PDB file of C-alpha atoms in Angstrom:
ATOM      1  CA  UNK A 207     -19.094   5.652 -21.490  1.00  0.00           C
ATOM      2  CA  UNK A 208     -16.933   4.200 -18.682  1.00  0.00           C
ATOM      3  CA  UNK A 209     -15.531   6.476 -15.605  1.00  0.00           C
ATOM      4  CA  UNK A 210     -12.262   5.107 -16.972  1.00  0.00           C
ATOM      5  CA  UNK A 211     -12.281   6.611 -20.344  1.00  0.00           C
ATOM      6  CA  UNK A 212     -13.980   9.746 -19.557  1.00  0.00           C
ATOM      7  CA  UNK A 213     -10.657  10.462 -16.768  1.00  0.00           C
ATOM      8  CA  UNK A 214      -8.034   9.276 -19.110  1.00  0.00           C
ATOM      9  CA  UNK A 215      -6.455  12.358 -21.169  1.00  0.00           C
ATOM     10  CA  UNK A 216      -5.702  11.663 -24.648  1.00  0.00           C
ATOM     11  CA  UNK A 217      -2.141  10.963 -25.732  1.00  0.00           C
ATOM     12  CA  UNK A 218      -2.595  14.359 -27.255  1.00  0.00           C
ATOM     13  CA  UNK A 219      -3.304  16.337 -23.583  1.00  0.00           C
ATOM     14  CA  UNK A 220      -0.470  13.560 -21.833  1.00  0.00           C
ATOM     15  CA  UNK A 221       2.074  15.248 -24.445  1.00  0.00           C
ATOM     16  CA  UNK A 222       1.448  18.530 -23.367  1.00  0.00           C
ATOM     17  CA  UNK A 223       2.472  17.926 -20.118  1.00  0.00           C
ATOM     18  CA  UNK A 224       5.840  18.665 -18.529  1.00  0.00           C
ATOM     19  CA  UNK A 225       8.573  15.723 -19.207  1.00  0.00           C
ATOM     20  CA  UNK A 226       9.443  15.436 -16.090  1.00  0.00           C
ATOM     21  CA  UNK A 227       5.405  15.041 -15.033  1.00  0.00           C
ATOM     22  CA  UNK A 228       5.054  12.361 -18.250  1.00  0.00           C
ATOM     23  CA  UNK A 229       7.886  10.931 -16.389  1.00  0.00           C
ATOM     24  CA  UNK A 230       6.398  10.806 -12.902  1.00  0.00           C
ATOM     25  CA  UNK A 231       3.425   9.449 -14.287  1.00  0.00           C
ATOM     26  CA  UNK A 232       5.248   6.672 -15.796  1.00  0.00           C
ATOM     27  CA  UNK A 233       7.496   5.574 -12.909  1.00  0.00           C
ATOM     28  CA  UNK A 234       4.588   5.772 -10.563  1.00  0.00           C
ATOM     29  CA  UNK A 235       1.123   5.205 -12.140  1.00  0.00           C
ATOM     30  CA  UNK A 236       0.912   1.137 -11.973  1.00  0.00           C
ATOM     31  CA  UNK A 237       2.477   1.307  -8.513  1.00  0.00           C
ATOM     32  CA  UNK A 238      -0.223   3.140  -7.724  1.00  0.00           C
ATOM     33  CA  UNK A 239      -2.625   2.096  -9.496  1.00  0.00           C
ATOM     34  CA  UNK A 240      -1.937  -1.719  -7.509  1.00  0.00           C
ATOM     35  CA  UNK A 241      -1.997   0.113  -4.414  1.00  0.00           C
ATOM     36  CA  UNK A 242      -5.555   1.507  -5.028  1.00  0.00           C
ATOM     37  CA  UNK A 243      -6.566  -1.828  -6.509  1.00  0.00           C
ATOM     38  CA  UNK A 244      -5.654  -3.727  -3.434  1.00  0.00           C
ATOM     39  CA  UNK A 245      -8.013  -1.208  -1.686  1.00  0.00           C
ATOM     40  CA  UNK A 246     -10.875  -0.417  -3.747  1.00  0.00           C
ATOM     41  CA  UNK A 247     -11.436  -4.066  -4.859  1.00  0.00           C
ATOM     42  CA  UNK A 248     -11.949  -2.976  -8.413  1.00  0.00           C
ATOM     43  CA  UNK A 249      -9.399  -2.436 -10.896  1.00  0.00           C
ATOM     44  CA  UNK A 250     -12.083   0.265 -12.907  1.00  0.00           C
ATOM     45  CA  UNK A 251     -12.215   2.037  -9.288  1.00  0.00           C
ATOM     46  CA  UNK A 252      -8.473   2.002  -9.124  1.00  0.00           C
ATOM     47  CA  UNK A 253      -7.801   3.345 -12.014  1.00  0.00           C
ATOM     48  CA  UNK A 254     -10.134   5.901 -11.163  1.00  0.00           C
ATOM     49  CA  UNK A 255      -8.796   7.240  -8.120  1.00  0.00           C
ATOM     50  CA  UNK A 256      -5.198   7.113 -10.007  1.00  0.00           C
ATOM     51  CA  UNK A 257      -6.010   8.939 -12.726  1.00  0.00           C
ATOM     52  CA  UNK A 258      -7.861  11.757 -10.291  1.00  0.00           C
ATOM     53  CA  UNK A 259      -4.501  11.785  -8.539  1.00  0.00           C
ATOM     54  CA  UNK A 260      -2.681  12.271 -11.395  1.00  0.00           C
ATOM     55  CA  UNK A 261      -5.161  14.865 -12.656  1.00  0.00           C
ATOM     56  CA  UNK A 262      -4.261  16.854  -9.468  1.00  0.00           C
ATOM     57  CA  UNK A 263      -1.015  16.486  -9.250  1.00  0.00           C
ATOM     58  CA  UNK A 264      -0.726  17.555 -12.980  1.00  0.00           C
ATOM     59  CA  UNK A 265      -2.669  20.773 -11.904  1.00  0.00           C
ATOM     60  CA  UNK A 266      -0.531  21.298  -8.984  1.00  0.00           C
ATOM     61  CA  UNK A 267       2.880  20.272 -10.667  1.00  0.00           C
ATOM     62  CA  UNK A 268       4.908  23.597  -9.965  1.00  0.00           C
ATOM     63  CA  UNK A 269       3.719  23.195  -6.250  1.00  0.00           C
ATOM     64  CA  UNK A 270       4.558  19.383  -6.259  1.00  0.00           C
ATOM     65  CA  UNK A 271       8.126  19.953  -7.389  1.00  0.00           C
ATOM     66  CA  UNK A 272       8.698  23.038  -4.603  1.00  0.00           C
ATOM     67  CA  UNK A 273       8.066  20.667  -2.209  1.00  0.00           C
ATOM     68  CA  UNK A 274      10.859  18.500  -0.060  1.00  0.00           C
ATOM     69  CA  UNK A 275      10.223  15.331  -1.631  1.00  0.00           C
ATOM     70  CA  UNK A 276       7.370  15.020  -4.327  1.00  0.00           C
ATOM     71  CA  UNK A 277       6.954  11.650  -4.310  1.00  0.00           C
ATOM     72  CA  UNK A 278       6.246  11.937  -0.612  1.00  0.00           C
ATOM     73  CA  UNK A 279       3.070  14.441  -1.875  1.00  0.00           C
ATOM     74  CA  UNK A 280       2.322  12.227  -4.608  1.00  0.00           C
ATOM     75  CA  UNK A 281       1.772   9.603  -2.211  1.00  0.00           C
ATOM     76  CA  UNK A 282      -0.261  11.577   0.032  1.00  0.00           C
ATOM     77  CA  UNK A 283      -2.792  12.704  -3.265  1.00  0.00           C
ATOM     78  CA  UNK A 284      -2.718   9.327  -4.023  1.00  0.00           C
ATOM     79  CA  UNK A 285      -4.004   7.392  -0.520  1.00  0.00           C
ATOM     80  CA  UNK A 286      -6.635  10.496  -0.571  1.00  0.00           C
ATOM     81  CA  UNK A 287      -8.190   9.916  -3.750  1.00  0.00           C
ATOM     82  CA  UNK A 288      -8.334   6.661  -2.961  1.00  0.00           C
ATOM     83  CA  UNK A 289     -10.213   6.886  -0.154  1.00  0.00           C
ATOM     84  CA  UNK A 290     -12.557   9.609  -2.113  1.00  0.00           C
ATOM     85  CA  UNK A 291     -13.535   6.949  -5.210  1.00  0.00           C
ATOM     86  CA  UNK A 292     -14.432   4.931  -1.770  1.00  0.00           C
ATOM     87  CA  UNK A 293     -16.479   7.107  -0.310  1.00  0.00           C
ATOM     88  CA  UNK A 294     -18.051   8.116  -3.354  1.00  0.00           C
ATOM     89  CA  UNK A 295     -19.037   4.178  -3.922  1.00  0.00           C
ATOM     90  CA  UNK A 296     -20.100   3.802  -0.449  1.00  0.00           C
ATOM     91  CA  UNK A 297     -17.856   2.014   1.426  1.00  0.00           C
ATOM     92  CA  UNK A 298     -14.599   2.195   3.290  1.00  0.00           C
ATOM     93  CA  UNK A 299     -11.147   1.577   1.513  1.00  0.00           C
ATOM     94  CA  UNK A 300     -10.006  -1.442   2.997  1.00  0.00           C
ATOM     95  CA  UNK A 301      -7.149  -4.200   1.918  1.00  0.00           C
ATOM     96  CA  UNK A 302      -9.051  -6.730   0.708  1.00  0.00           C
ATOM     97  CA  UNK A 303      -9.592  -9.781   2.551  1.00  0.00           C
ATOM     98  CA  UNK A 304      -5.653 -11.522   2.646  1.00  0.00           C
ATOM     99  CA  UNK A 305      -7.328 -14.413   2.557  1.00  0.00           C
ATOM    100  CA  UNK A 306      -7.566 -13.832  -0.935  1.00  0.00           C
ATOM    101  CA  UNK A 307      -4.361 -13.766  -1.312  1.00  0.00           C
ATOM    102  CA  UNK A 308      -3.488 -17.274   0.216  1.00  0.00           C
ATOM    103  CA  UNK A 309      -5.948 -19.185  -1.795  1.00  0.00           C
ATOM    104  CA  UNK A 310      -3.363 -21.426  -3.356  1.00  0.00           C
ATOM    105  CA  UNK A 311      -1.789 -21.766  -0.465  1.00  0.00           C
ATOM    106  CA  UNK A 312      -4.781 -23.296   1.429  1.00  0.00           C
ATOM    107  CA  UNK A 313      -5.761 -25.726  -1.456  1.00  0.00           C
ATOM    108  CA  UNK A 314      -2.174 -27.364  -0.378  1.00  0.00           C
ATOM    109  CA  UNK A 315      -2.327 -26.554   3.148  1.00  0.00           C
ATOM    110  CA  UNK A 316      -2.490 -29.803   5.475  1.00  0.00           C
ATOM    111  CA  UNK A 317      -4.643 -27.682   8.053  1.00  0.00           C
ATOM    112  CA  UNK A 318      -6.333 -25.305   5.536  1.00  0.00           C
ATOM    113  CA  UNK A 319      -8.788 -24.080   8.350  1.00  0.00           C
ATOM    114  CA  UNK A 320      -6.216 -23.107  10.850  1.00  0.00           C
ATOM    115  CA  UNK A 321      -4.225 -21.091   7.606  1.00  0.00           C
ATOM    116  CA  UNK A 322      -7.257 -19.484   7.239  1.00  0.00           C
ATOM    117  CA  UNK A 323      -7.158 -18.590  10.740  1.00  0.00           C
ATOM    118  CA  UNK A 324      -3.951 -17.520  11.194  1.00  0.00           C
ATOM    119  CA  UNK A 325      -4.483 -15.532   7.342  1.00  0.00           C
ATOM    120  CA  UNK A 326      -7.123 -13.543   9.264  1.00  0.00           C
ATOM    121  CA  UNK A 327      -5.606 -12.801  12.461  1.00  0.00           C
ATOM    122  CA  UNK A 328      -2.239 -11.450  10.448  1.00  0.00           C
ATOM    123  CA  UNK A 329      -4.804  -8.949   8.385  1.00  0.00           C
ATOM    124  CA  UNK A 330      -6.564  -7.885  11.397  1.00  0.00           C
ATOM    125  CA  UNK A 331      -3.355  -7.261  13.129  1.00  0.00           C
ATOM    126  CA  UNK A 332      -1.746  -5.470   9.694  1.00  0.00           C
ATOM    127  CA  UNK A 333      -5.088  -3.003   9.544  1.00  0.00           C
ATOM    128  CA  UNK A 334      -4.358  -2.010  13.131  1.00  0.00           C
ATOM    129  CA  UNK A 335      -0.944  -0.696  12.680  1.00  0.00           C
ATOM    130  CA  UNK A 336      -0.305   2.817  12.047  1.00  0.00           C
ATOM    131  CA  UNK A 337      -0.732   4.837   8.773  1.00  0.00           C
ATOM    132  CA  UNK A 338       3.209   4.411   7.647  1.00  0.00           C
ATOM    133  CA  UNK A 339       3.577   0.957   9.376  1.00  0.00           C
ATOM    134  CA  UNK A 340       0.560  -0.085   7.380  1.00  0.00           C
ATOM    135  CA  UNK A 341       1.697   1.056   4.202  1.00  0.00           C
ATOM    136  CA  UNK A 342       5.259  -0.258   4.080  1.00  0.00           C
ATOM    137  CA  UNK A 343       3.314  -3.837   5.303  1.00  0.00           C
ATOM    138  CA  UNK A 344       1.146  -3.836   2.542  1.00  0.00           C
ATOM    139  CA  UNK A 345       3.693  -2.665  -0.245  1.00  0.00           C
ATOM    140  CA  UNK A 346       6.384  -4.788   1.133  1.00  0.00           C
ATOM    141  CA  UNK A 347       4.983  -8.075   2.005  1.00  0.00           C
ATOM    142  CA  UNK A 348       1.431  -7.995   0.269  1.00  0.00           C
ATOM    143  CA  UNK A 349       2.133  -5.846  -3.173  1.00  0.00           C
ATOM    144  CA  UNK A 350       5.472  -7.843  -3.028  1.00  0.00           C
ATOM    145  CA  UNK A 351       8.035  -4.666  -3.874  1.00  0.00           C
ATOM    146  CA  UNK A 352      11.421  -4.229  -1.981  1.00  0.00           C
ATOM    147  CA  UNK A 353      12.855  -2.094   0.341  1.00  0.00           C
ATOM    148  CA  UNK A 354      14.218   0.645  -2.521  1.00  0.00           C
ATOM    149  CA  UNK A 355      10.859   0.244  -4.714  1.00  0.00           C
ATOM    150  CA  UNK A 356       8.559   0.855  -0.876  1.00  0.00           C
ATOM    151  CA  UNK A 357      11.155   3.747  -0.309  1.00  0.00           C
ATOM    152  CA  UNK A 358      10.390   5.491  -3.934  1.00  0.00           C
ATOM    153  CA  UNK A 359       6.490   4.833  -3.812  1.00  0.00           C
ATOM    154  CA  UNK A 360       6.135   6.156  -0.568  1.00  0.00           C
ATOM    155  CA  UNK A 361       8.677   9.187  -0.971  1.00  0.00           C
ATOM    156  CA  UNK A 362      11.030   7.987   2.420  1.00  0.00           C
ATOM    157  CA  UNK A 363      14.122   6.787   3.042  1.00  0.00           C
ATOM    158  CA  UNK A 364      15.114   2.958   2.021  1.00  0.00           C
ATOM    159  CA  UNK A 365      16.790   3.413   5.827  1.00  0.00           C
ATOM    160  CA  UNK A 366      13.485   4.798   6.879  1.00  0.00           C
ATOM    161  CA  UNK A 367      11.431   2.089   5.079  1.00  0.00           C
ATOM    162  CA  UNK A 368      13.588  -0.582   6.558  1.00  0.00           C
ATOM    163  CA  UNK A 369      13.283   0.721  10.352  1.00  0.00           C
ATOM    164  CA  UNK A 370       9.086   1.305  10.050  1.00  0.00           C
ATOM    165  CA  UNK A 371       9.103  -2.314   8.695  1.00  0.00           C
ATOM    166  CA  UNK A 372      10.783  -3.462  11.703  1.00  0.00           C
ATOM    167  CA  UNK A 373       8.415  -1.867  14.376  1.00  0.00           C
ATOM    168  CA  UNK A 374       5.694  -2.912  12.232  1.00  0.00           C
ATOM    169  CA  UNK A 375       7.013  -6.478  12.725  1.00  0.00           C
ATOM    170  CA  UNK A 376       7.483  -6.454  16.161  1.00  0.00           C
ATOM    171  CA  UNK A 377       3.940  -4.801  16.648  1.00  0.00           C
ATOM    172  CA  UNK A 378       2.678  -7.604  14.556  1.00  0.00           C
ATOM    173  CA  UNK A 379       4.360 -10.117  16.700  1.00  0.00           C
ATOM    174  CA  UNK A 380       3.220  -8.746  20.071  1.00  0.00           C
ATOM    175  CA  UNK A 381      -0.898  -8.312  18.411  1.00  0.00           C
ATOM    176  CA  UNK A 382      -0.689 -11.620  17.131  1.00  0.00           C
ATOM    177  CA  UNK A 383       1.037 -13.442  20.488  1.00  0.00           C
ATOM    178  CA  UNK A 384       4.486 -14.201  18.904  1.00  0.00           C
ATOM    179  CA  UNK A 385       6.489 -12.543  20.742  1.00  0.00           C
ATOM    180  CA  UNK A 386       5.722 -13.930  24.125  1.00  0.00           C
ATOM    181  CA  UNK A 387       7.127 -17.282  22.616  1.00  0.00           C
ATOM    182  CA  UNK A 388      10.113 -16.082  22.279  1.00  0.00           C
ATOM    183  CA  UNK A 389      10.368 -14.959  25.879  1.00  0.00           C
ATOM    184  CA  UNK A 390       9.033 -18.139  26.823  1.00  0.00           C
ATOM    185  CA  UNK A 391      12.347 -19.833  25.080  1.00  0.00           C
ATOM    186  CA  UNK A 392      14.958 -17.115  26.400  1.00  0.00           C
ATOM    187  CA  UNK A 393      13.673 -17.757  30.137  1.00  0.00           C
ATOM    188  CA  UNK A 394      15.476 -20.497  32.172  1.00  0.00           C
ATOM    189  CA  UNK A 395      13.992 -23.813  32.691  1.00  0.00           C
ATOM    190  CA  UNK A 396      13.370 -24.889  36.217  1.00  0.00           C
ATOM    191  CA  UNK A 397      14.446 -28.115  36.842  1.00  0.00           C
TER     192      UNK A 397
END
């Protein structure tokens, strides 16, 4: 028997639950489980670590719902039992490589060694931002969900998802050189 179907409950147990938690698990669960995919490298892992969160979170749900903003909890369970199923396989929890994601990409790429390049110096530059910068990156641009969907996920503000995404931009920029061209171009040109 898999990890997977040992964690699952049965429709049976999921039924017992509170509506609004059967609800919560709906809304959230494949966000989630993407997020944890994206980071464990394994979609068996992921759904792992998910259903663990969800297992706590259905424990804890009277304590969940007391606090300011659940989702922002949820969200919290969720990145740490994430990071548990990684431990517990031996390794770090880590985006995987973005080069993965830009495969296509560099089949059509005229240059597909300096995409690659410049692929790898964006996700060394993205897994040196911090925690929240990080996380509104890598739902944002790399899980592909907007502003309002980031905001939900997370448990913030779409205002506060919008202004982390901009210093996480600009940080970008300045790790990765870009924003020293623009100075460049704003300066005046001797003649």
């Amino acid at each position: 028997m898999t990890g997977q179907s040992q964690r699952r409950p049965s429709g049976a147990v999921v039924s017992q639950l509170p509506a609004d938690f059967r609800a919560f698990h709906q809304m959230y669960r494949a966000s989630y489980v993407r997020w944890a995919e994206l980071h464990l490298g394994s979609r068996v892992d992921a759904e792992e670590a998910i259903d663990s969160a969800f297992e706590q979170l259905a424990i804890d749900w009277p304590r969940v719902l007391s606090q300011p903003v659940p989702e922002a909890y949820a969200w919290k369970v969720v990145k740490n039992r994430t990071i548990d199923v990684a431990r517990a396989r031996g390794r770090r929890p880590s985006v995987v490589d973005f080069a993965a994601f830009e495969t296509r990409s560099l089949h059509q790429a005229v240059d597909p060694i300096g995409e690659l390049e410049e692929s790898l110096s964006i996700y060394q530059a993205i897994t040196q931002l911090p925690e929240r910068q990080f996380d509104v990156i890598v739902l944002r641009y790399c899980l592909g969900y907007d502003t309002k969907e980031t905001a939900d996920i997370m448990g913030i503000t779409v205002a506060g998802v919008r202004s982390t995404a901009r210093y996480a931009r600009r940080r970008l920029k300045h790790a990765l050189g870009l924003d020293e061209d623009e100075r460049s171009h704003d300066e005046p040109r001797a003649h």
